[in-house]
PQR file with spaces between the fields and no chain letter, atoms N, CA, C, O and H, PARSE charges and radii, in Angstrom:
ATOM       1  N    UNK     1     153.859  117.557   99.915 -0.4000 1.5000
ATOM       2  CA   UNK     1     154.333  117.566   98.846 -0.0000 2.0000
ATOM       3  C    UNK     1     156.193  117.581   99.742  0.5500 1.7000
ATOM       4  O    UNK     1     156.629  117.700  100.887 -0.5500 1.4000
ATOM       5  N    UNK     2     156.502  117.469   98.967 -0.4000 1.5000
ATOM       6  CA   UNK     2     158.093  117.073   99.666 -0.0000 2.0000
ATOM       7  C    UNK     2     158.964  117.601   98.693  0.5500 1.7000
ATOM       8  O    UNK     2     158.913  117.266   97.510 -0.5500 1.4000
ATOM       9  H    UNK     2     156.148  117.373   98.037  0.4000 1.0000
ATOM      10  N    UNK     3     159.718  118.372   99.132 -0.4000 1.5000
ATOM      11  CA   UNK     3     161.235  119.601   98.090 -0.0000 2.0000
ATOM      12  C    UNK     3     162.133  119.173   99.154  0.5500 1.7000
ATOM      13  O    UNK     3     162.339  119.173  100.368 -0.5500 1.4000
ATOM      14  H    UNK     3     159.759  118.643  100.094  0.4000 1.0000
ATOM      15  N    UNK     4     162.726  118.652   97.520 -0.4000 1.5000
ATOM      16  CA   UNK     4     165.089  118.363   97.974 -0.0000 2.0000
ATOM      17  C    UNK     4     165.188  119.192   98.169  0.5500 1.7000
ATOM      18  O    UNK     4     164.956  120.158   97.441 -0.5500 1.4000
ATOM      19  H    UNK     4     162.559  118.652   96.534  0.4000 1.0000
ATOM      20  N    UNK     5     165.836  119.175   99.949 -0.4000 1.5000
ATOM      21  CA   UNK     5     166.640  120.153  100.259 -0.0000 2.0000
ATOM      22  C    UNK     5     167.155  119.405  101.197  0.5500 1.7000
ATOM      23  O    UNK     5     166.706  118.814  102.179 -0.5500 1.4000
ATOM      24  H    UNK     5     166.024  118.390  100.540  0.4000 1.0000
ATOM      25  N    UNK     6     169.053  119.654  100.303 -0.4000 1.5000
ATOM      26  CA   UNK     6     170.585  119.186  100.936 -0.0000 2.0000
ATOM      27  C    UNK     6     169.912  118.114  100.473  0.5500 1.7000
ATOM      28  O    UNK     6     168.718  118.214  100.753 -0.5500 1.4000
ATOM      29  H    UNK     6     169.417  120.135   99.505  0.4000 1.0000
ATOM      30  N    UNK     7     170.118  117.352  100.015 -0.4000 1.5000
ATOM      31  CA   UNK     7     170.541  115.986   99.180 -0.0000 2.0000
ATOM      32  C    UNK     7     169.191  114.451  100.415  0.5500 1.7000
ATOM      33  O    UNK     7     169.522  113.347  100.846 -0.5500 1.4000
ATOM      34  H    UNK     7     171.088  117.271   99.788  0.4000 1.0000
ATOM      35  N    UNK     8     168.204  114.976  100.499 -0.4000 1.5000
ATOM      36  CA   UNK     8     167.177  114.718  101.899 -0.0000 2.0000
ATOM      37  C    UNK     8     165.586  115.505  100.882  0.5500 1.7000
ATOM      38  O    UNK     8     165.394  116.656  100.490 -0.5500 1.4000
ATOM      39  H    UNK     8     167.935  115.873  100.149  0.4000 1.0000
ATOM      40  N    UNK     9     164.879  114.456  100.784 -0.4000 1.5000
ATOM      41  CA   UNK     9     163.262  114.903  100.327 -0.0000 2.0000
ATOM      42  C    UNK     9     162.662  114.554  101.642  0.5500 1.7000
ATOM      43  O    UNK     9     162.463  113.480  102.211 -0.5500 1.4000
ATOM      44  H    UNK     9     165.034  113.521  101.102  0.4000 1.0000
ATOM      45  N    UNK    10     162.371  116.160  102.036 -0.4000 1.5000
ATOM      46  CA   UNK    10     162.264  116.571  103.634 -0.0000 2.0000
ATOM      47  C    UNK    10     160.096  117.184  103.330  0.5500 1.7000
ATOM      48  O    UNK    10     159.571  118.074  102.661 -0.5500 1.4000
ATOM      49  H    UNK    10     162.533  117.032  101.575  0.4000 1.0000
ATOM      50  N    UNK    11     159.590  116.164  104.191 -0.4000 1.5000
ATOM      51  CA   UNK    11     158.428  117.102  104.009 -0.0000 2.0000
ATOM      52  C    UNK    11     158.351  118.166  104.289  0.5500 1.7000
ATOM      53  O    UNK    11     158.802  118.535  105.373 -0.5500 1.4000
ATOM      54  H    UNK    11     160.016  115.441  104.735  0.4000 1.0000
ATOM      55  N    UNK    12     157.344  119.648  102.824 -0.4000 1.5000
ATOM      56  CA   UNK    12     156.953  120.543  104.017 -0.0000 2.0000
ATOM      57  C    UNK    12     155.392  120.754  104.523  0.5500 1.7000
ATOM      58  O    UNK    12     154.605  120.654  103.581 -0.5500 1.4000
ATOM      59  H    UNK    12     156.977  119.348  101.944  0.4000 1.0000
ATOM      60  N    UNK    13     154.917  120.960  105.492 -0.4000 1.5000
ATOM      61  CA   UNK    13     153.684  121.693  105.540 -0.0000 2.0000
ATOM      62  C    UNK    13     153.050  123.589  105.176  0.5500 1.7000
ATOM      63  O    UNK    13     153.039  124.751  105.581 -0.5500 1.4000
ATOM      64  H    UNK    13     155.556  121.041  106.257  0.4000 1.0000
ATOM      65  N    UNK    14     152.510  122.398  103.842 -0.4000 1.5000
ATOM      66  CA   UNK    14     152.718  124.106  103.384 -0.0000 2.0000
ATOM      67  C    UNK    14     150.581  124.238  103.853  0.5500 1.7000
ATOM      68  O    UNK    14     150.122  123.321  104.534 -0.5500 1.4000
ATOM      69  H    UNK    14     152.519  121.453  103.513  0.4000 1.0000
ATOM      70  N    UNK    15     149.694  125.302  103.428 -0.4000 1.5000
ATOM      71  CA   UNK    15     148.778  125.774  103.909 -0.0000 2.0000
ATOM      72  C    UNK    15     147.578  125.366  102.710  0.5500 1.7000
ATOM      73  O    UNK    15     147.493  126.098  101.724 -0.5500 1.4000
ATOM      74  H    UNK    15     150.067  126.046  102.875  0.4000 1.0000
ATOM      75  N    UNK    16     147.173  124.838  102.769 -0.4000 1.5000
ATOM      76  CA   UNK    16     145.503  124.268  101.851 -0.0000 2.0000
ATOM      77  C    UNK    16     145.867  125.432  100.852  0.5500 1.7000
ATOM      78  O    UNK    16     146.775  125.107  100.087 -0.5500 1.4000
ATOM      79  H    UNK    16     147.242  124.243  103.570  0.4000 1.0000
ATOM      80  N    UNK    17     145.456  126.514  100.700 -0.4000 1.5000
ATOM      81  CA   UNK    17     145.690  127.728   99.275 -0.0000 2.0000
ATOM      82  C    UNK    17     146.810  127.913   98.629  0.5500 1.7000
ATOM      83  O    UNK    17     146.815  128.387   97.493 -0.5500 1.4000
ATOM      84  H    UNK    17     144.718  126.777  101.322  0.4000 1.0000
ATOM      85  N    UNK    18     148.204  127.467   99.445 -0.4000 1.5000
ATOM      86  CA   UNK    18     149.123  127.558   99.342 -0.0000 2.0000
ATOM      87  C    UNK    18     149.255  126.468   97.936  0.5500 1.7000
ATOM      88  O    UNK    18     149.200  126.821   96.758 -0.5500 1.4000
ATOM      89  H    UNK    18     148.200  127.081  100.368  0.4000 1.0000
ATOM      90  N    UNK    19     149.448  125.012   98.480 -0.4000 1.5000
ATOM      91  CA   UNK    19     149.278  124.067   97.951 -0.0000 2.0000
ATOM      92  C    UNK    19     148.157  124.094   96.866  0.5500 1.7000
ATOM      93  O    UNK    19     148.301  123.160   96.077 -0.5500 1.4000
ATOM      94  H    UNK    19     149.492  124.726   99.437  0.4000 1.0000
ATOM      95  N    UNK    20     147.172  124.824   96.617 -0.4000 1.5000
ATOM      96  CA   UNK    20     146.251  124.972   95.572 -0.0000 2.0000
ATOM      97  C    UNK    20     147.063  125.082   94.348  0.5500 1.7000
ATOM      98  O    UNK    20     147.264  124.456   93.307 -0.5500 1.4000
ATOM      99  H    UNK    20     147.055  125.583   97.258  0.4000 1.0000
ATOM     100  N    UNK    21     147.753  127.054   95.437 -0.4000 1.5000
ATOM     101  CA   UNK    21     148.089  128.617   94.074 -0.0000 2.0000
ATOM     102  C    UNK    21     149.311  127.045   93.612  0.5500 1.7000
ATOM     103  O    UNK    21     148.628  126.252   92.962 -0.5500 1.4000
ATOM     104  H    UNK    21     147.590  127.563   96.283  0.4000 1.0000
ATOM     105  N    UNK    22     150.434  126.630   93.747 -0.4000 1.5000
ATOM     106  CA   UNK    22     151.672  125.654   93.590 -0.0000 2.0000
ATOM     107  C    UNK    22     150.761  125.419   92.217  0.5500 1.7000
ATOM     108  O    UNK    22     150.916  126.158   91.245 -0.5500 1.4000
ATOM     109  H    UNK    22     150.989  127.274   94.274  0.4000 1.0000
ATOM     110  N    UNK    23     149.521  124.012   92.218 -0.4000 1.5000
ATOM     111  CA   UNK    23     149.023  123.831   91.703 -0.0000 2.0000
ATOM     112  C    UNK    23     148.465  124.252   90.279  0.5500 1.7000
ATOM     113  O    UNK    23     148.819  123.790   89.195 -0.5500 1.4000
ATOM     114  H    UNK    23     149.396  123.411   93.008  0.4000 1.0000
ATOM     115  N    UNK    24     147.593  125.150   90.501 -0.4000 1.5000
ATOM     116  CA   UNK    24     147.387  126.300   89.502 -0.0000 2.0000
ATOM     117  C    UNK    24     148.023  126.179   88.846  0.5500 1.7000
ATOM     118  O    UNK    24     148.038  125.540   87.794 -0.5500 1.4000
ATOM     119  H    UNK    24     147.305  125.526   91.382  0.4000 1.0000
ATOM     120  N    UNK    25     149.418  127.422   89.862 -0.4000 1.5000
ATOM     121  CA   UNK    25     150.207  127.469   88.474 -0.0000 2.0000
ATOM     122  C    UNK    25     151.520  127.067   87.538  0.5500 1.7000
ATOM     123  O    UNK    25     152.248  127.692   86.767 -0.5500 1.4000
ATOM     124  H    UNK    25     149.406  127.941   90.716  0.4000 1.0000
ATOM     125  N    UNK    26     151.425  125.451   88.095 -0.4000 1.5000
ATOM     126  CA   UNK    26     151.541  123.863   87.877 -0.0000 2.0000
ATOM     127  C    UNK    26     151.362  123.979   86.486  0.5500 1.7000
ATOM     128  O    UNK    26     152.259  124.207   85.674 -0.5500 1.4000
ATOM     129  H    UNK    26     150.834  124.943   88.721  0.4000 1.0000
ATOM     130  N    UNK    27     149.903  123.775   86.189 -0.4000 1.5000
ATOM     131  CA   UNK    27     149.069  124.188   85.288 -0.0000 2.0000
ATOM     132  C    UNK    27     149.211  124.673   84.366  0.5500 1.7000
ATOM     133  O    UNK    27     149.447  124.165   83.269 -0.5500 1.4000
ATOM     134  H    UNK    27     149.175  123.590   86.849  0.4000 1.0000
ATOM     135  N    UNK    28     148.980  126.734   84.905 -0.4000 1.5000
ATOM     136  CA   UNK    28     149.237  127.606   83.793 -0.0000 2.0000
ATOM     137  C    UNK    28     149.662  129.238   84.498  0.5500 1.7000
ATOM     138  O    UNK    28     149.133  130.300   84.826 -0.5500 1.4000
ATOM     139  H    UNK    28     148.788  127.146   85.795  0.4000 1.0000
ATOM     140  N    UNK    29     151.654  128.209   84.419 -0.4000 1.5000
ATOM     141  CA   UNK    29     152.170  129.048   84.327 -0.0000 2.0000
ATOM     142  C    UNK    29     152.158  130.709   84.731  0.5500 1.7000
ATOM     143  O    UNK    29     152.694  131.261   85.691 -0.5500 1.4000
ATOM     144  H    UNK    29     152.083  127.346   84.153  0.4000 1.0000
ATOM     145  N    UNK    30     151.235  131.366   83.484 -0.4000 1.5000
ATOM     146  CA   UNK    30     150.617  132.548   83.181 -0.0000 2.0000
ATOM     147  C    UNK    30     149.661  133.737   84.330  0.5500 1.7000
ATOM     148  O    UNK    30     149.401  134.905   84.617 -0.5500 1.4000
ATOM     149  H    UNK    30     150.799  130.917   82.703  0.4000 1.0000
ATOM     150  N    UNK    31     149.509  132.656   84.551 -0.4000 1.5000
ATOM     151  CA   UNK    31     148.030  133.376   85.722 -0.0000 2.0000
ATOM     152  C    UNK    31     148.704  134.408   86.448  0.5500 1.7000
ATOM     153  O    UNK    31     149.874  134.462   86.828 -0.5500 1.4000
ATOM     154  H    UNK    31     149.721  131.707   84.318  0.4000 1.0000
ATOM     155  N    UNK    32     147.634  135.325   86.590 -0.4000 1.5000
ATOM     156  CA   UNK    32     147.871  136.376   87.251 -0.0000 2.0000
ATOM     157  C    UNK    32     147.529  136.030   88.677  0.5500 1.7000
ATOM     158  O    UNK    32     147.475  134.880   89.112 -0.5500 1.4000
ATOM     159  H    UNK    32     146.684  135.281   86.282  0.4000 1.0000
ATOM     160  N    UNK    33     147.256  137.355   89.502 -0.4000 1.5000
ATOM     161  CA   UNK    33     147.478  136.743   91.078 -0.0000 2.0000
ATOM     162  C    UNK    33     146.094  136.921   91.522  0.5500 1.7000
ATOM     163  O    UNK    33     145.501  136.415   92.475 -0.5500 1.4000
ATOM     164  H    UNK    33     147.300  138.289   89.148  0.4000 1.0000
ATOM     165  N    UNK    34     145.407  138.398   89.927 -0.4000 1.5000
ATOM     166  CA   UNK    34     143.729  138.309   90.003 -0.0000 2.0000
ATOM     167  C    UNK    34     142.948  137.438   90.181  0.5500 1.7000
ATOM     168  O    UNK    34     141.989  137.159   90.901 -0.5500 1.4000
ATOM     169  H    UNK    34     145.889  138.809   89.154  0.4000 1.0000
ATOM     170  N    UNK    35     143.845  136.833   88.960 -0.4000 1.5000
ATOM     171  CA   UNK    35     142.925  135.799   87.975 -0.0000 2.0000
ATOM     172  C    UNK    35     143.613  133.953   89.060  0.5500 1.7000
ATOM     173  O    UNK    35     143.235  132.882   88.584 -0.5500 1.4000
ATOM     174  H    UNK    35     144.624  137.059   88.375  0.4000 1.0000
ATOM     175  N    UNK    36     144.092  133.938   89.744 -0.4000 1.5000
ATOM     176  CA   UNK    36     144.607  132.721   91.100 -0.0000 2.0000
ATOM     177  C    UNK    36     143.559  132.917   91.757  0.5500 1.7000
ATOM     178  O    UNK    36     142.742  132.010   91.915 -0.5500 1.4000
ATOM     179  H    UNK    36     144.399  134.808   90.131  0.4000 1.0000
ATOM     180  N    UNK    37     143.354  134.393   92.367 -0.4000 1.5000
ATOM     181  CA   UNK    37     142.521  135.063   93.562 -0.0000 2.0000
ATOM     182  C    UNK    37     140.700  134.642   93.393  0.5500 1.7000
ATOM     183  O    UNK    37     139.745  134.362   94.117 -0.5500 1.4000
ATOM     184  H    UNK    37     144.018  135.130   92.240  0.4000 1.0000
ATOM     185  N    UNK    38     141.025  134.823   91.938 -0.4000 1.5000
ATOM     186  CA   UNK    38     139.159  134.287   91.379 -0.0000 2.0000
ATOM     187  C    UNK    38     139.374  133.351   91.040  0.5500 1.7000
ATOM     188  O    UNK    38     138.390  133.155   90.327 -0.5500 1.4000
ATOM     189  H    UNK    38     141.801  135.051   91.349  0.4000 1.0000
ATOM     190  N    UNK    39     140.222  132.101   90.939 -0.4000 1.5000
ATOM     191  CA   UNK    39     140.100  130.832   90.601 -0.0000 2.0000
ATOM     192  C    UNK    39     139.822  130.115   91.735  0.5500 1.7000
ATOM     193  O    UNK    39     139.094  129.149   91.507 -0.5500 1.4000
ATOM     194  H    UNK    39     141.022  132.261   91.518  0.4000 1.0000
ATOM     195  N    UNK    40     140.174  130.263   92.964 -0.4000 1.5000
ATOM     196  CA   UNK    40     140.636  129.831   94.348 -0.0000 2.0000
ATOM     197  C    UNK    40     139.386  130.330   95.347  0.5500 1.7000
ATOM     198  O    UNK    40     138.950  129.612   96.247 -0.5500 1.4000
ATOM     199  H    UNK    40     140.766  131.048   93.149  0.4000 1.0000
ATOM     200  N    UNK    41     138.752  132.001   94.976 -0.4000 1.5000
ATOM     201  CA   UNK    41     137.208  132.572   95.896 -0.0000 2.0000
ATOM     202  C    UNK    41     138.217  132.534   96.271  0.5500 1.7000
ATOM     203  O    UNK    41     138.489  131.365   96.543 -0.5500 1.4000
ATOM     204  H    UNK    41     139.106  132.584   94.245  0.4000 1.0000
ATOM     205  N    UNK    42     139.244  133.376   96.524 -0.4000 1.5000
ATOM     206  CA   UNK    42     139.803  133.858   97.698 -0.0000 2.0000
ATOM     207  C    UNK    42     140.024  135.754   97.239  0.5500 1.7000
ATOM     208  O    UNK    42     139.346  136.432   96.467 -0.5500 1.4000
ATOM     209  H    UNK    42     139.022  134.325   96.303  0.4000 1.0000
ATOM     210  N    UNK    43     141.645  136.278   98.368 -0.4000 1.5000
ATOM     211  CA   UNK    43     141.046  138.239   97.963 -0.0000 2.0000
ATOM     212  C    UNK    43     142.731  137.569   97.652  0.5500 1.7000
ATOM     213  O    UNK    43     143.400  136.545   97.785 -0.5500 1.4000
ATOM     214  H    UNK    43     142.195  135.727   98.995  0.4000 1.0000
ATOM     215  N    UNK    44     142.800  138.982   97.154 -0.4000 1.5000
ATOM     216  CA   UNK    44     144.303  139.239   96.405 -0.0000 2.0000
ATOM     217  C    UNK    44     145.103  139.065   97.578  0.5500 1.7000
ATOM     218  O    UNK    44     146.149  138.677   97.057 -0.5500 1.4000
ATOM     219  H    UNK    44     142.257  139.814   97.046  0.4000 1.0000
ATOM     220  N    UNK    45     145.243  139.080   98.375 -0.4000 1.5000
ATOM     221  CA   UNK    45     146.172  139.887   99.154 -0.0000 2.0000
ATOM     222  C    UNK    45     146.614  138.483   99.641  0.5500 1.7000
ATOM     223  O    UNK    45     147.821  138.272   99.522 -0.5500 1.4000
ATOM     224  H    UNK    45     144.393  139.395   98.798  0.4000 1.0000
ATOM     225  N    UNK    46     145.463  136.945  100.448 -0.4000 1.5000
ATOM     226  CA   UNK    46     146.382  136.143  100.760 -0.0000 2.0000
ATOM     227  C    UNK    46     146.485  135.458   99.568  0.5500 1.7000
ATOM     228  O    UNK    46     146.699  134.266   99.787 -0.5500 1.4000
ATOM     229  H    UNK    46     144.482  137.117  100.545  0.4000 1.0000
ATOM     230  N    UNK    47     146.415  135.751   98.286 -0.4000 1.5000
ATOM     231  CA   UNK    47     147.355  135.168   97.314 -0.0000 2.0000
ATOM     232  C    UNK    47     149.097  135.352   97.026  0.5500 1.7000
ATOM     233  O    UNK    47     150.088  134.624   96.960 -0.5500 1.4000
ATOM     234  H    UNK    47     146.242  136.720   98.108  0.4000 1.0000
ATOM     235  N    UNK    48     148.797  136.641   96.919 -0.4000 1.5000
ATOM     236  CA   UNK    48     150.495  137.076   97.382 -0.0000 2.0000
ATOM     237  C    UNK    48     151.364  136.342   98.570  0.5500 1.7000
ATOM     238  O    UNK    48     152.207  135.447   98.628 -0.5500 1.4000
ATOM     239  H    UNK    48     147.992  137.232   96.973  0.4000 1.0000
ATOM     240  N    UNK    49     150.816  137.055   99.311 -0.4000 1.5000
ATOM     241  CA   UNK    49     151.120  135.973  100.511 -0.0000 2.0000
ATOM     242  C    UNK    49     151.787  134.463  100.789  0.5500 1.7000
ATOM     243  O    UNK    49     152.781  133.946  101.298 -0.5500 1.4000
ATOM     244  H    UNK    49     150.131  137.782   99.263  0.4000 1.0000
ATOM     245  N    UNK    50     150.403  134.079  100.021 -0.4000 1.5000
ATOM     246  CA   UNK    50     151.044  132.636  100.222 -0.0000 2.0000
ATOM     247  C    UNK    50     151.674  132.316   99.020  0.5500 1.7000
ATOM     248  O    UNK    50     151.986  131.159   98.736 -0.5500 1.4000
ATOM     249  H    UNK    50     149.595  134.500   99.608  0.4000 1.0000
ATOM     250  N    UNK    51     151.947  133.598   98.057 -0.4000 1.5000
ATOM     251  CA   UNK    51     153.041  133.308   96.983 -0.0000 2.0000
ATOM     252  C    UNK    51     154.411  133.318   97.431  0.5500 1.7000
ATOM     253  O    UNK    51     155.331  132.510   97.304 -0.5500 1.4000
ATOM     254  H    UNK    51     151.693  134.538   98.288  0.4000 1.0000
ATOM     255  N    UNK    52     154.301  134.505   98.020 -0.4000 1.5000
ATOM     256  CA   UNK    52     155.740  134.847   99.219 -0.0000 2.0000
ATOM     257  C    UNK    52     156.000  133.880   99.464  0.5500 1.7000
ATOM     258  O    UNK    52     157.075  133.551   98.962 -0.5500 1.4000
ATOM     259  H    UNK    52     153.554  135.162   98.124  0.4000 1.0000
ATOM     260  N    UNK    53     155.506  133.100  100.079 -0.4000 1.5000
ATOM     261  CA   UNK    53     155.983  132.126  100.879 -0.0000 2.0000
ATOM     262  C    UNK    53     156.536  130.470  100.285  0.5500 1.7000
ATOM     263  O    UNK    53     157.187  129.549  100.777 -0.5500 1.4000
ATOM     264  H    UNK    53     154.633  133.367  100.487  0.4000 1.0000
ATOM     265  N    UNK    54     155.612  130.833   98.488 -0.4000 1.5000
ATOM     266  CA   UNK    54     156.047  129.642   98.381 -0.0000 2.0000
ATOM     267  C    UNK    54     157.849  129.919   97.207  0.5500 1.7000
ATOM     268  O    UNK    54     158.693  129.171   96.713 -0.5500 1.4000
ATOM     269  H    UNK    54     155.084  131.581   98.089  0.4000 1.0000
ATOM     270  N    UNK    55     157.501  132.034   97.296 -0.4000 1.5000
ATOM     271  CA   UNK    55     159.083  132.323   96.751 -0.0000 2.0000
ATOM     272  C    UNK    55     160.460  131.987   97.752  0.5500 1.7000
ATOM     273  O    UNK    55     161.572  131.896   97.232 -0.5500 1.4000
ATOM     274  H    UNK    55     156.816  132.642   97.697  0.4000 1.0000
ATOM     275  N    UNK    56     160.312  131.855   98.881 -0.4000 1.5000
ATOM     276  CA   UNK    56     160.747  131.989  100.002 -0.0000 2.0000
ATOM     277  C    UNK    56     161.433  130.276  100.364  0.5500 1.7000
ATOM     278  O    UNK    56     162.543  129.825  100.645 -0.5500 1.4000
ATOM     279  H    UNK    56     159.408  131.928   99.304  0.4000 1.0000
ATOM     280  N    UNK    57     160.270  129.808  100.192 -0.4000 1.5000
ATOM     281  CA   UNK    57     161.129  128.166  100.590 -0.0000 2.0000
ATOM     282  C    UNK    57     161.019  127.543   99.410  0.5500 1.7000
ATOM     283  O    UNK    57     160.170  126.663   99.266 -0.5500 1.4000
ATOM     284  H    UNK    57     159.368  130.175   99.964  0.4000 1.0000
ATOM     285  N    UNK    58     162.163  128.038   98.032 -0.4000 1.5000
ATOM     286  CA   UNK    58     162.342  128.237   96.640 -0.0000 2.0000
ATOM     287  C    UNK    58     160.803  127.425   95.268  0.5500 1.7000
ATOM     288  O    UNK    58     160.752  127.381   94.039 -0.5500 1.4000
ATOM     289  H    UNK    58     162.852  128.752   98.149  0.4000 1.0000
ATOM     290  N    UNK    59     160.146  127.097   96.030 -0.4000 1.5000
ATOM     291  CA   UNK    59     159.620  126.486   95.597 -0.0000 2.0000
ATOM     292  C    UNK    59     158.234  127.436   93.426  0.5500 1.7000
ATOM     293  O    UNK    59     157.400  127.126   92.576 -0.5500 1.4000
ATOM     294  H    UNK    59     160.188  127.133   97.029  0.4000 1.0000
ATOM     295  N    UNK    60     158.792  128.136   93.739 -0.4000 1.5000
ATOM     296  CA   UNK    60     157.626  129.547   92.830 -0.0000 2.0000
ATOM     297  C    UNK    60     158.736  130.163   93.406  0.5500 1.7000
ATOM     298  O    UNK    60     159.165  130.622   94.464 -0.5500 1.4000
ATOM     299  H    UNK    60     159.470  128.388   94.429  0.4000 1.0000
ATOM     300  N    UNK    61     159.188  129.837   91.468 -0.4000 1.5000
ATOM     301  CA   UNK    61     160.261  131.950   91.059 -0.0000 2.0000
ATOM     302  C    UNK    61     159.116  132.638   89.505  0.5500 1.7000
ATOM     303  O    UNK    61     158.384  132.025   88.727 -0.5500 1.4000
ATOM     304  H    UNK    61     158.840  129.464   90.608  0.4000 1.0000
ATOM     305  N    UNK    62     159.561  134.560   89.660 -0.4000 1.5000
ATOM     306  CA   UNK    62     159.030  134.414   89.248 -0.0000 2.0000
ATOM     307  C    UNK    62     160.137  134.948   88.212  0.5500 1.7000
ATOM     308  O    UNK    62     161.135  135.588   88.543 -0.5500 1.4000
ATOM     309  H    UNK    62     160.155  135.058   90.292  0.4000 1.0000
ATOM     310  N    UNK    63     159.702  134.479   86.563 -0.4000 1.5000
ATOM     311  CA   UNK    63     160.777  135.211   86.012 -0.0000 2.0000
ATOM     312  C    UNK    63     160.274  136.475   84.597  0.5500 1.7000
ATOM     313  O    UNK    63     159.161  136.378   84.081 -0.5500 1.4000
ATOM     314  H    UNK    63     158.891  133.959   86.294  0.4000 1.0000
ATOM     315  N    UNK    64     160.979  137.242   84.284 -0.4000 1.5000
ATOM     316  CA   UNK    64     160.490  138.073   83.810 -0.0000 2.0000
ATOM     317  C    UNK    64     159.737  139.090   83.962  0.5500 1.7000
ATOM     318  O    UNK    64     159.396  138.943   85.136 -0.5500 1.4000
ATOM     319  H    UNK    64     161.883  137.321   84.702  0.4000 1.0000
ATOM     320  N    UNK    65     158.819  140.795   83.298 -0.4000 1.5000
ATOM     321  CA   UNK    65     158.296  141.388   84.026 -0.0000 2.0000
ATOM     322  C    UNK    65     156.613  140.377   84.626  0.5500 1.7000
ATOM     323  O    UNK    65     156.060  139.290   84.457 -0.5500 1.4000
ATOM     324  H    UNK    65     159.096  140.915   82.345  0.4000 1.0000
ATOM     325  N    UNK    66     156.433  141.720   85.397 -0.4000 1.5000
ATOM     326  CA   UNK    66     155.010  141.681   85.912 -0.0000 2.0000
ATOM     327  C    UNK    66     153.798  140.762   85.092  0.5500 1.7000
ATOM     328  O    UNK    66     153.234  139.689   85.307 -0.5500 1.4000
ATOM     329  H    UNK    66     156.883  142.602   85.535  0.4000 1.0000
ATOM     330  N    UNK    67     153.710  142.294   83.555 -0.4000 1.5000
ATOM     331  CA   UNK    67     152.579  142.140   82.661 -0.0000 2.0000
ATOM     332  C    UNK    67     153.569  140.473   81.561  0.5500 1.7000
ATOM     333  O    UNK    67     152.820  139.498   81.630 -0.5500 1.4000
ATOM     334  H    UNK    67     154.168  143.166   83.381  0.4000 1.0000
ATOM     335  N    UNK    68     154.225  140.303   81.150 -0.4000 1.5000
ATOM     336  CA   UNK    68     154.831  139.861   79.894 -0.0000 2.0000
ATOM     337  C    UNK    68     155.656  139.134   80.354  0.5500 1.7000
ATOM     338  O    UNK    68     156.598  138.747   79.663 -0.5500 1.4000
ATOM     339  H    UNK    68     154.833  141.095   81.094  0.4000 1.0000
ATOM     340  N    UNK    69     155.387  138.507   82.581 -0.4000 1.5000
ATOM     341  CA   UNK    69     156.696  137.060   82.608 -0.0000 2.0000
ATOM     342  C    UNK    69     155.860  135.865   83.223  0.5500 1.7000
ATOM     343  O    UNK    69     154.862  135.930   82.505 -0.5500 1.4000
ATOM     344  H    UNK    69     154.621  138.822   83.142  0.4000 1.0000
ATOM     345  N    UNK    70     155.700  135.137   83.826 -0.4000 1.5000
ATOM     346  CA   UNK    70     155.690  134.184   83.907 -0.0000 2.0000
ATOM     347  C    UNK    70     156.166  133.268   85.057  0.5500 1.7000
ATOM     348  O    UNK    70     157.379  133.060   85.073 -0.5500 1.4000
ATOM     349  H    UNK    70     156.511  135.084   84.410  0.4000 1.0000
ATOM     350  N    UNK    71     155.127  132.451   86.409 -0.4000 1.5000
ATOM     351  CA   UNK    71     155.489  131.457   86.670 -0.0000 2.0000
ATOM     352  C    UNK    71     156.359  130.813   86.762  0.5500 1.7000
ATOM     353  O    UNK    71     155.607  129.875   86.493 -0.5500 1.4000
ATOM     354  H    UNK    71     154.141  132.620   86.396  0.4000 1.0000
ATOM     355  N    UNK    72     157.556  130.212   86.925 -0.4000 1.5000
ATOM     356  CA   UNK    72     158.038  129.120   87.072 -0.0000 2.0000
ATOM     357  C    UNK    72     158.353  127.803   88.464  0.5500 1.7000
ATOM     358  O    UNK    72     159.419  127.754   89.079 -0.5500 1.4000
ATOM     359  H    UNK    72     158.166  130.973   87.143  0.4000 1.0000
ATOM     360  N    UNK    73     157.104  126.796   88.732 -0.4000 1.5000
ATOM     361  CA   UNK    73     157.586  126.091   89.567 -0.0000 2.0000
ATOM     362  C    UNK    73     159.143  125.467   89.669  0.5500 1.7000
ATOM     363  O    UNK    73     159.867  125.272   88.692 -0.5500 1.4000
ATOM     364  H    UNK    73     156.238  126.835   88.233  0.4000 1.0000
ATOM     365  N    UNK    74     159.369  125.294   90.563 -0.4000 1.5000
ATOM     366  CA   UNK    74     160.989  124.689   90.512 -0.0000 2.0000
ATOM     367  C    UNK    74     160.034  123.242   91.350  0.5500 1.7000
ATOM     368  O    UNK    74     160.632  122.221   91.689 -0.5500 1.4000
ATOM     369  H    UNK    74     158.781  125.452   91.356  0.4000 1.0000
């Protein structure tokens, strides 16, 4: 996966689960953390941890509230 950083495409190594979460949310941005955890057969805590990493890398952004919001894949 490559990310645009300061005008250059620099590859960023993501954990396998983080990559899967990214693609799942790209297909369906309204999925909840428990739904993602069930789909990928990992714990909700694992999903939370990887989502936090994706947000820090500016690849994922939460728009709206917990109940009616969605994930914006940047």
